[in-house]
Amino acid sequence: MLNWISTRSDATLADAATALFRSNFSTEPAGVWAAPGRVNLIGEHVDYAGGASIPFALEQNTAVAVAPREDGQLRIASEFGGKVYRVDVFLEEVGPGWAAGTPDAWAGYVAGAVWAGLEDGVIASCEGLDIAIVSDVPVGSGLSSSAALECSVAVAAYELSTGHAPDDAARTRLVLACMRAENEVVGASTGGLDQNASLFGQKGKALVLDFSTGEVRRVPFNIAERDMVLLIADTNAPHTLNDGQYASRRGVIDAVQSALAGSGARGGTIRDTPDAVAAATRWAREAGEDEGVVKRRVAHVVEETARTLEAASDLEAGNLDRFRELMRDSHISLRDQYEVTTPELDCAFAAAGEVGARMTGGGFGGAVIALVKRADVESTAEAIAAAAAEGGFPAPTFLVASPGDGARRIAG
């Protein structure tokens, strides 16, 4: 029997967050805000290298019921796995490294979003908050539950401090604040893809994110018109981005970009550098770094960026056949050049038929997506589940995904 991920409506999610708030804080919230997880169709591990990505916001959300305080304290209650977890912290205690490597790292996404928003000035003021959290975004699946948490809290704190919802300019600043929360407070070296998708998502649209220019462009994702759906298979393999593996990959790219910029190469990113693979390989040789590793990592960034730009054109032209081929090629590069897949991910990729399939998210566990005919959803999911069982892997869970709206107020 297949396991399918359930999704609550905004109203039901808001009721759950409000009930959790009442039971923990014995008062009423000022409102309930929600932010979605995201799925990335293509463009992986390029957001920190001036590349491009095509994600969309999911219809699965994290909801936060929030009320202001006046004593400088954040009181945070989160419902997860049938249990309620509490962390209370004064805002003055929060800062770089506060939650890195701790059992309460999840609270760093919450407190960090408020801290960074205040530091950056996008959140005008905050004297403390009571926050109750419920979520339908699977944790550890590569669907960005962390960004959903950060962005829901950031939008709530912004609206409570300003009295109005954020416009696109404010959302851009909130993206940067949420990135700081994740990078500095929690210690996860993410690059902005997730936060952009969670804050700028729109129902029925995918986003083309250009990390060289900062452009965010919404494009139709009308696969239903072609009788196709996007199947997500969460492998349920352990997945975390703050354990060093993600950071080591980014460290190589950051070092290359720093060296290329110092050598006078045009621009500050791999994307801006002509013959970037050859230039990076020369640098590795001269610096005593592993030439093979550097060459593979940079080749992925260069090729993945080119794939994504082509995929954006294919998506707008309705050429889903070519789009599906590019998805396959993306996974192969992530497996062979960036080396971020796992046996579980590769197993699901193969079982899904490869064409139209790829891992999504940072890798090292998480989910595989497959763009398939609607009539093939059940058979594809069954093939993935059977392959996982044969390989001795955990039973996957499944979701048929559609683009949803970005962070917003849903009640109160």
C-alpha positions as a Python dict, from the first residue, in 0.01 Angstrom:
ca = {
    (1, 'M'): (0, 0, 0),
    (2, 'L'): (137, 342, -97),
    (3, 'N'): (183, 615, 162),
    (4, 'W'): (51, 956, 52),
    (5, 'I'): (125, 1285, 229),
    (6, 'S'): (-190, 1461, 351),
    (7, 'T'): (-247, 1835, 320),
    (8, 'R'): (-471, 2056, 534),
    (9, 'S'): (-661, 2358, 404),
    (10, 'D'): (-555, 2705, 518),
    (11, 'A'): (-856, 2719, 751),
    (12, 'T'): (-780, 2381, 910),
    (13, 'L'): (-411, 2465, 948),
    (14, 'A'): (-496, 2801, 1104),
    (15, 'D'): (-733, 2632, 1350),
    (16, 'A'): (-460, 2386, 1450),
    (17, 'A'): (-205, 2664, 1503),
    (18, 'T'): (-456, 2866, 1706),
    (19, 'A'): (-542, 2567, 1925),
    (20, 'L'): (-172, 2504, 1992),
    (21, 'F'): (-125, 2872, 2076),
    (22, 'R'): (-412, 2873, 2323),
    (23, 'S'): (-296, 2556, 2497),
    (24, 'N'): (57, 2689, 2543),
    (25, 'F'): (4, 3058, 2609),
    (26, 'S'): (-353, 3076, 2747),
    (27, 'T'): (-446, 3372, 2530),
    (28, 'E'): (-543, 3454, 2172),
    (29, 'P'): (-299, 3509, 1883),
    (30, 'A'): (-297, 3835, 1689),
    (31, 'G'): (-314, 3633, 1369),
    (32, 'V'): (-196, 3325, 1184),
    (33, 'W'): (55, 3337, 899),
    (34, 'A'): (165, 3061, 664),
    (35, 'A'): (455, 2998, 427),
    (36, 'P'): (499, 2704, 191),
    (37, 'G'): (768, 2452, 129),
    (38, 'R'): (904, 2439, -221),
    (39, 'V'): (1005, 2195, -489),
    (40, 'N'): (1287, 2280, -727),
    (41, 'L'): (1223, 2163, -1081),
    (42, 'I'): (1580, 2223, -1198),
    (43, 'G'): (1883, 2433, -1107),
    (44, 'E'): (2040, 2267, -803),
    (45, 'H'): (2346, 2390, -614),
    (46, 'V'): (2382, 2698, -835),
    (47, 'D'): (2208, 2965, -627),
    (48, 'Y'): (2535, 3052, -451),
    (49, 'A'): (2725, 3068, -782),
    (50, 'G'): (2522, 3323, -977),
    (51, 'G'): (2321, 3051, -1151),
    (52, 'A'): (1949, 3007, -1212),
    (53, 'S'): (1678, 2783, -1070),
    (54, 'I'): (1312, 2703, -1141),
    (55, 'P'): (1124, 2621, -819),
    (56, 'F'): (764, 2658, -722),
    (57, 'A'): (594, 2702, -387),
    (58, 'L'): (405, 2396, -267),
    (59, 'E'): (49, 2386, -140),
    (60, 'Q'): (186, 2236, 183),
    (61, 'N'): (247, 2508, 442),
    (62, 'T'): (390, 2581, 783),
    (63, 'A'): (154, 2797, 988),
    (64, 'V'): (245, 3015, 1285),
    (65, 'A'): (-1, 3169, 1529),
    (66, 'V'): (169, 3476, 1674),
    (67, 'A'): (110, 3748, 1932),
    (68, 'P'): (345, 4029, 2040),
    (69, 'R'): (509, 4049, 2382),
    (70, 'E'): (673, 4339, 2564),
    (71, 'D'): (951, 4170, 2764),
    (72, 'G'): (1201, 4090, 2486),
    (73, 'Q'): (1127, 3718, 2500),
    (74, 'L'): (1043, 3471, 2226),
    (75, 'R'): (830, 3183, 2352),
    (76, 'I'): (810, 2916, 2083),
    (77, 'A'): (589, 2606, 2080),
    (78, 'S'): (608, 2358, 1793),
    (79, 'E'): (394, 2053, 1729),
    (80, 'F'): (584, 1775, 1552),
    (81, 'G'): (531, 1401, 1540),
    (82, 'G'): (251, 1410, 1794),
    (83, 'K'): (462, 1595, 2052),
    (84, 'V'): (493, 1961, 2148),
    (85, 'Y'): (840, 2113, 2182),
    (86, 'R'): (906, 2440, 2368),
    (87, 'V'): (1196, 2683, 2352),
    (88, 'D'): (1197, 3018, 2534),
    (89, 'V'): (1475, 3265, 2460),
    (90, 'F'): (1536, 3636, 2500),
    (91, 'L'): (1604, 3817, 2174),
    (92, 'E'): (1925, 3964, 2315),
    (93, 'E'): (2064, 3609, 2342),
    (94, 'V'): (2013, 3532, 1972),
    (95, 'G'): (2294, 3586, 1726),
    (96, 'P'): (2548, 3411, 1502),
    (97, 'G'): (2601, 3050, 1604),
    (98, 'W'): (2328, 3054, 1868),
    (99, 'A'): (2155, 2739, 1740),
    (100, 'A'): (2432, 2575, 1538),
    (101, 'G'): (2466, 2205, 1615),
    (102, 'T'): (2221, 2206, 1907),
    (103, 'P'): (1916, 1984, 1966),
    (104, 'D'): (1705, 2301, 1948),
    (105, 'A'): (1843, 2405, 1608),
    (106, 'W'): (1487, 2416, 1475),
    (107, 'A'): (1422, 2713, 1704),
    (108, 'G'): (1715, 2892, 1540),
    (109, 'Y'): (1514, 2924, 1221),
    (110, 'V'): (1242, 3101, 1419),
    (111, 'A'): (1452, 3322, 1644),
    (112, 'G'): (1706, 3378, 1369),
    (113, 'A'): (1445, 3514, 1129),
    (114, 'V'): (1336, 3773, 1386),
    (115, 'W'): (1694, 3859, 1483),
    (116, 'A'): (1813, 3899, 1123),
    (117, 'G'): (1505, 4100, 1026),
    (118, 'L'): (1575, 4342, 1310),
    (119, 'E'): (1947, 4354, 1228),
    (120, 'D'): (1874, 4430, 863),
    (121, 'G'): (1600, 4681, 946),
    (122, 'V'): (1326, 4512, 745),
    (123, 'I'): (1141, 4425, 1068),
    (124, 'A'): (1090, 4768, 1219),
    (125, 'S'): (1064, 4660, 1581),
    (126, 'C'): (996, 4360, 1801),
    (127, 'E'): (975, 4344, 2181),
    (128, 'G'): (909, 3971, 2186),
    (129, 'L'): (665, 3719, 2043),
    (130, 'D'): (463, 3415, 2140),
    (131, 'I'): (471, 3170, 1848),
    (132, 'A'): (288, 2840, 1794),
    (133, 'I'): (394, 2629, 1494),
    (134, 'V'): (218, 2353, 1300),
    (135, 'S'): (322, 2224, 960),
    (136, 'D'): (229, 2005, 666),
    (137, 'V'): (572, 2040, 501),
    (138, 'P'): (760, 1710, 541),
    (139, 'V'): (1078, 1754, 745),
    (140, 'G'): (1403, 1622, 599),
    (141, 'S'): (1255, 1564, 255),
    (142, 'G'): (1442, 1830, 60),
    (143, 'L'): (1119, 2032, 30),
    (144, 'S'): (1249, 2318, 244),
    (145, 'S'): (1061, 2288, 568),
    (146, 'S'): (1326, 2521, 715),
    (147, 'A'): (1250, 2804, 471),
    (148, 'A'): (877, 2759, 531),
    (149, 'L'): (940, 2805, 902),
    (150, 'E'): (1167, 3108, 861),
    (151, 'C'): (944, 3282, 610),
    (152, 'S'): (619, 3232, 801),
    (153, 'V'): (775, 3384, 1112),
    (154, 'A'): (946, 3664, 917),
    (155, 'V'): (623, 3772, 745),
    (156, 'A'): (434, 3759, 1076),
    (157, 'A'): (695, 3972, 1253),
    (158, 'Y'): (708, 4213, 959),
    (159, 'E'): (332, 4260, 950),
    (160, 'L'): (303, 4301, 1327),
    (161, 'S'): (575, 4568, 1321),
    (162, 'T'): (445, 4762, 1019),
    (163, 'G'): (71, 4700, 1018),
    (164, 'H'): (65, 4580, 657),
    (165, 'A'): (165, 4285, 441),
    (166, 'P'): (505, 4298, 268),
    (167, 'D'): (523, 4415, -92),
    (168, 'D'): (775, 4264, -335),
    (169, 'A'): (1052, 4501, -224),
    (170, 'A'): (1001, 4402, 139),
    (171, 'R'): (985, 4034, 43),
    (172, 'T'): (1325, 4069, -124),
    (173, 'R'): (1466, 4206, 201),
    (174, 'L'): (1296, 3929, 400),
    (175, 'V'): (1462, 3673, 171),
    (176, 'L'): (1801, 3813, 273),
    (177, 'A'): (1707, 3815, 641),
    (178, 'C'): (1591, 3454, 630),
    (179, 'M'): (1914, 3356, 455),
    (180, 'R'): (2109, 3519, 738),
    (181, 'A'): (1904, 3326, 992),
    (182, 'E'): (1988, 2997, 824),
    (183, 'N'): (2351, 3076, 747),
    (184, 'E'): (2454, 3259, 1062),
    (185, 'V'): (2226, 3144, 1343),
    (186, 'V'): (2168, 2780, 1245),
    (187, 'G'): (2489, 2725, 1048),
    (188, 'A'): (2340, 2588, 725),
    (189, 'S'): (2509, 2726, 412),
    (190, 'T'): (2204, 2778, 193),
    (191, 'G'): (2196, 3020, -97),
    (192, 'G'): (1854, 3183, -127),
    (193, 'L'): (1659, 2954, -360),
    (194, 'D'): (1430, 2823, -87),
    (195, 'Q'): (1348, 3158, 68),
    (196, 'N'): (1270, 3317, -269),
    (197, 'A'): (1031, 3035, -356),
    (198, 'S'): (856, 3048, -18),
    (199, 'L'): (812, 3426, -24),
    (200, 'F'): (742, 3487, -394),
    (201, 'G'): (542, 3176, -488),
    (202, 'Q'): (211, 3213, -668),
    (203, 'K'): (-64, 2963, -739),
    (204, 'G'): (-29, 2811, -1087),
    (205, 'K'): (317, 2961, -1144),
    (206, 'A'): (677, 2847, -1127),
    (207, 'L'): (954, 3096, -1059),
    (208, 'V'): (1260, 3154, -1274),
    (209, 'L'): (1520, 3282, -1028),
    (210, 'D'): (1832, 3443, -1172),
    (211, 'F'): (2092, 3468, -897),
    (212, 'S'): (2325, 3676, -1112),
    (213, 'T'): (2080, 3960, -1169),
    (214, 'G'): (1843, 3903, -876),
    (215, 'E'): (1548, 3878, -1115),
    (216, 'V'): (1243, 3680, -1002),
    (217, 'R'): (1014, 3596, -1292),
    (218, 'R'): (686, 3405, -1265),
    (219, 'V'): (604, 3169, -1551),
    (220, 'P'): (296, 2949, -1603),
    (221, 'F'): (333, 2587, -1494),
    (222, 'N'): (24, 2450, -1662),
    (223, 'I'): (119, 2084, -1685),
    (224, 'A'): (-241, 1981, -1621),
    (225, 'E'): (-327, 2108, -1969),
    (226, 'R'): (-91, 1840, -2100),
    (227, 'D'): (-248, 1581, -1869),
    (228, 'M'): (73, 1563, -1666),
    (229, 'V'): (148, 1591, -1296),
    (230, 'L'): (454, 1632, -1077),
    (231, 'L'): (497, 1336, -845),
    (232, 'I'): (718, 1382, -539),
    (233, 'A'): (865, 1072, -378),
    (234, 'D'): (1015, 1138, -34),
    (235, 'T'): (1270, 861, 14),
    (236, 'N'): (1257, 907, 393),
    (237, 'A'): (1634, 881, 398),
    (238, 'P'): (1785, 1106, 666),
    (239, 'H'): (1847, 1455, 528),
    (240, 'T'): (2019, 1754, 684),
    (241, 'L'): (2205, 2052, 541),
    (242, 'N'): (2394, 2159, 854),
    (243, 'D'): (2608, 1846, 892),
    (244, 'G'): (2898, 1970, 679),
    (245, 'Q'): (2838, 1793, 347),
    (246, 'Y'): (2645, 2081, 192),
    (247, 'A'): (2894, 2330, 335),
    (248, 'S'): (3188, 2139, 189),
    (249, 'R'): (3038, 2158, -160),
    (250, 'R'): (2968, 2526, -123),
    (251, 'G'): (3314, 2578, 22),
    (252, 'V'): (3475, 2457, -300),
    (253, 'I'): (3261, 2692, -510),
    (254, 'D'): (3318, 2988, -278),
    (255, 'A'): (3695, 2930, -285),
    (256, 'V'): (3697, 2909, -665),
    (257, 'Q'): (3489, 3226, -700),
    (258, 'S'): (3711, 3412, -456),
    (259, 'A'): (4023, 3304, -645),
    (260, 'L'): (3878, 3391, -984),
    (261, 'A'): (3766, 3733, -864),
    (262, 'G'): (4112, 3794, -718),
    (263, 'S'): (4277, 3698, -1046),
    (264, 'G'): (4089, 3969, -1231),
    (265, 'A'): (3837, 3739, -1401),
    (266, 'R'): (3527, 3924, -1513),
    (267, 'G'): (3254, 3932, -1252),
    (268, 'G'): (3236, 3767, -913),
    (269, 'T'): (3072, 3432, -989),
    (270, 'I'): (3147, 3121, -1189),
    (271, 'R'): (2868, 3215, -1425),
    (272, 'D'): (3044, 3544, -1506),
    (273, 'T'): (3378, 3377, -1579),
    (274, 'P'): (3464, 3268, -1935),
    (275, 'D'): (3598, 2910, -1949),
    (276, 'A'): (3527, 2875, -1578),
    (277, 'V'): (3604, 2501, -1564),
    (278, 'A'): (3950, 2546, -1715),
    (279, 'A'): (4021, 2851, -1497),
    (280, 'A'): (3911, 2668, -1183),
    (281, 'T'): (4121, 2363, -1269),
    (282, 'R'): (4429, 2582, -1315),
    (283, 'W'): (4364, 2744, -980),
    (284, 'A'): (4327, 2404, -811),
    (285, 'R'): (4658, 2288, -956),
    (286, 'E'): (4839, 2601, -841),
    (287, 'A'): (4675, 2602, -498),
    (288, 'G'): (4739, 2233, -433),
    (289, 'E'): (4368, 2148, -426),
    (290, 'D'): (4220, 1828, -568),
    (291, 'E'): (4194, 1909, -940),
    (292, 'G'): (3943, 1633, -1011),
    (293, 'V'): (3705, 1741, -738),
    (294, 'V'): (3724, 2109, -831),
    (295, 'K'): (3674, 2033, -1200),
    (296, 'R'): (3367, 1818, -1134),
    (297, 'R'): (3207, 2067, -896),
    (298, 'V'): (3256, 2366, -1125),
    (299, 'A'): (3149, 2169, -1433),
    (300, 'H'): (2820, 2091, -1260),
    (301, 'V'): (2758, 2458, -1181),
    (302, 'V'): (2834, 2569, -1538),
    (303, 'E'): (2630, 2293, -1702),
    (304, 'E'): (2340, 2311, -1457),
    (305, 'T'): (2304, 2684, -1510),
    (306, 'A'): (2298, 2634, -1887),
    (307, 'R'): (2043, 2352, -1846),
    (308, 'T'): (1821, 2569, -1632),
    (309, 'L'): (1822, 2863, -1872),
    (310, 'E'): (1732, 2626, -2154),
    (311, 'A'): (1464, 2466, -1936),
    (312, 'A'): (1306, 2806, -1869),
    (313, 'S'): (1272, 2863, -2243),
    (314, 'D'): (1133, 2513, -2292),
    (315, 'L'): (879, 2565, -2014),
    (316, 'E'): (755, 2891, -2164),
    (317, 'A'): (737, 2730, -2509),
    (318, 'G'): (551, 2427, -2375),
    (319, 'N'): (829, 2187, -2475),
    (320, 'L'): (789, 1946, -2186),
    (321, 'D'): (962, 1661, -2369),
    (322, 'R'): (1290, 1852, -2372),
    (323, 'F'): (1226, 1983, -2020),
    (324, 'R'): (1201, 1623, -1897),
    (325, 'E'): (1531, 1532, -2066),
    (326, 'L'): (1701, 1822, -1889),
    (327, 'M'): (1562, 1702, -1556),
    (328, 'R'): (1727, 1364, -1615),
    (329, 'D'): (2058, 1525, -1709),
    (330, 'S'): (2044, 1738, -1394),
    (331, 'H'): (2019, 1431, -1171),
    (332, 'I'): (2306, 1258, -1350),
    (333, 'S'): (2527, 1563, -1296),
    (334, 'L'): (2428, 1586, -929),
    (335, 'R'): (2516, 1218, -894),
    (336, 'D'): (2840, 1205, -1091),
    (337, 'Q'): (2985, 1556, -1069),
    (338, 'Y'): (2848, 1717, -753),
    (339, 'E'): (2816, 1385, -570),
    (340, 'V'): (2518, 1477, -353),
    (341, 'T'): (2281, 1189, -428),
    (342, 'T'): (2236, 878, -214),
    (343, 'P'): (2156, 515, -300),
    (344, 'E'): (1793, 583, -206),
    (345, 'L'): (1770, 883, -439),
    (346, 'D'): (1940, 702, -726),
    (347, 'C'): (1711, 403, -677),
    (348, 'A'): (1399, 621, -697),
    (349, 'F'): (1539, 807, -1000),
    (350, 'A'): (1595, 481, -1188),
    (351, 'A'): (1258, 336, -1089),
    (352, 'A'): (1082, 652, -1211),
    (353, 'G'): (1228, 595, -1556),
    (354, 'E'): (1504, 861, -1539),
    (355, 'V'): (1360, 1087, -1812),
    (356, 'G'): (1150, 1349, -1634),
    (357, 'A'): (1293, 1257, -1294),
    (358, 'R'): (1560, 1404, -1067),
    (359, 'M'): (1649, 1452, -705),
    (360, 'T'): (1533, 1785, -565),
    (361, 'G'): (1681, 1993, -286),
    (362, 'G'): (2032, 1992, -145),
    (363, 'G'): (2075, 1617, -163),
    (364, 'F'): (2224, 1370, 88),
    (365, 'G'): (1872, 1231, 131),
    (366, 'G'): (1533, 1381, 63),
    (367, 'A'): (1307, 1350, -238),
    (368, 'V'): (1295, 1266, -608),
    (369, 'I'): (1047, 1433, -842),
    (370, 'A'): (898, 1286, -1158),
    (371, 'L'): (706, 1473, -1428),
    (372, 'V'): (471, 1203, -1556),
    (373, 'K'): (142, 1149, -1735),
    (374, 'R'): (-152, 1162, -1495),
    (375, 'A'): (-244, 805, -1591),
    (376, 'D'): (104, 689, -1487),
    (377, 'V'): (109, 834, -1135),
    (378, 'E'): (7, 516, -951),
    (379, 'S'): (229, 286, -1156),
    (380, 'T'): (529, 518, -1116),
    (381, 'A'): (477, 543, -741),
    (382, 'E'): (438, 166, -718),
    (383, 'A'): (760, 114, -913),
    (384, 'I'): (950, 350, -681),
    (385, 'A'): (808, 180, -371),
    (386, 'A'): (889, -167, -504),
    (387, 'A'): (1245, -67, -589),
    (388, 'A'): (1295, 81, -243),
    (389, 'A'): (1170, -240, -80),
    (390, 'E'): (1396, -452, -300),
    (391, 'G'): (1694, -233, -210),
    (392, 'G'): (1622, -255, 162),
    (393, 'F'): (1547, 117, 183),
    (394, 'P'): (1273, 291, 386),
    (395, 'A'): (926, 296, 233),
    (396, 'P'): (883, 626, 46),
    (397, 'T'): (591, 863, 87),
    (398, 'F'): (430, 1039, -207),
    (399, 'L'): (270, 1367, -299),
    (400, 'V'): (123, 1507, -621),
    (401, 'A'): (242, 1867, -621),
    (402, 'S'): (88, 2185, -761),
    (403, 'P'): (214, 2544, -732),
    (404, 'G'): (71, 2730, -433),
    (405, 'D'): (90, 3081, -291),
    (406, 'G'): (383, 3229, -103),
    (407, 'A'): (400, 3350, 257),
    (408, 'R'): (83, 3526, 369),
    (409, 'R'): (-162, 3587, 653),
    (410, 'I'): (-431, 3318, 664),
    (411, 'A'): (-633, 3410, 975),
    (412, 'G'): (-692, 3687, 1227),
}
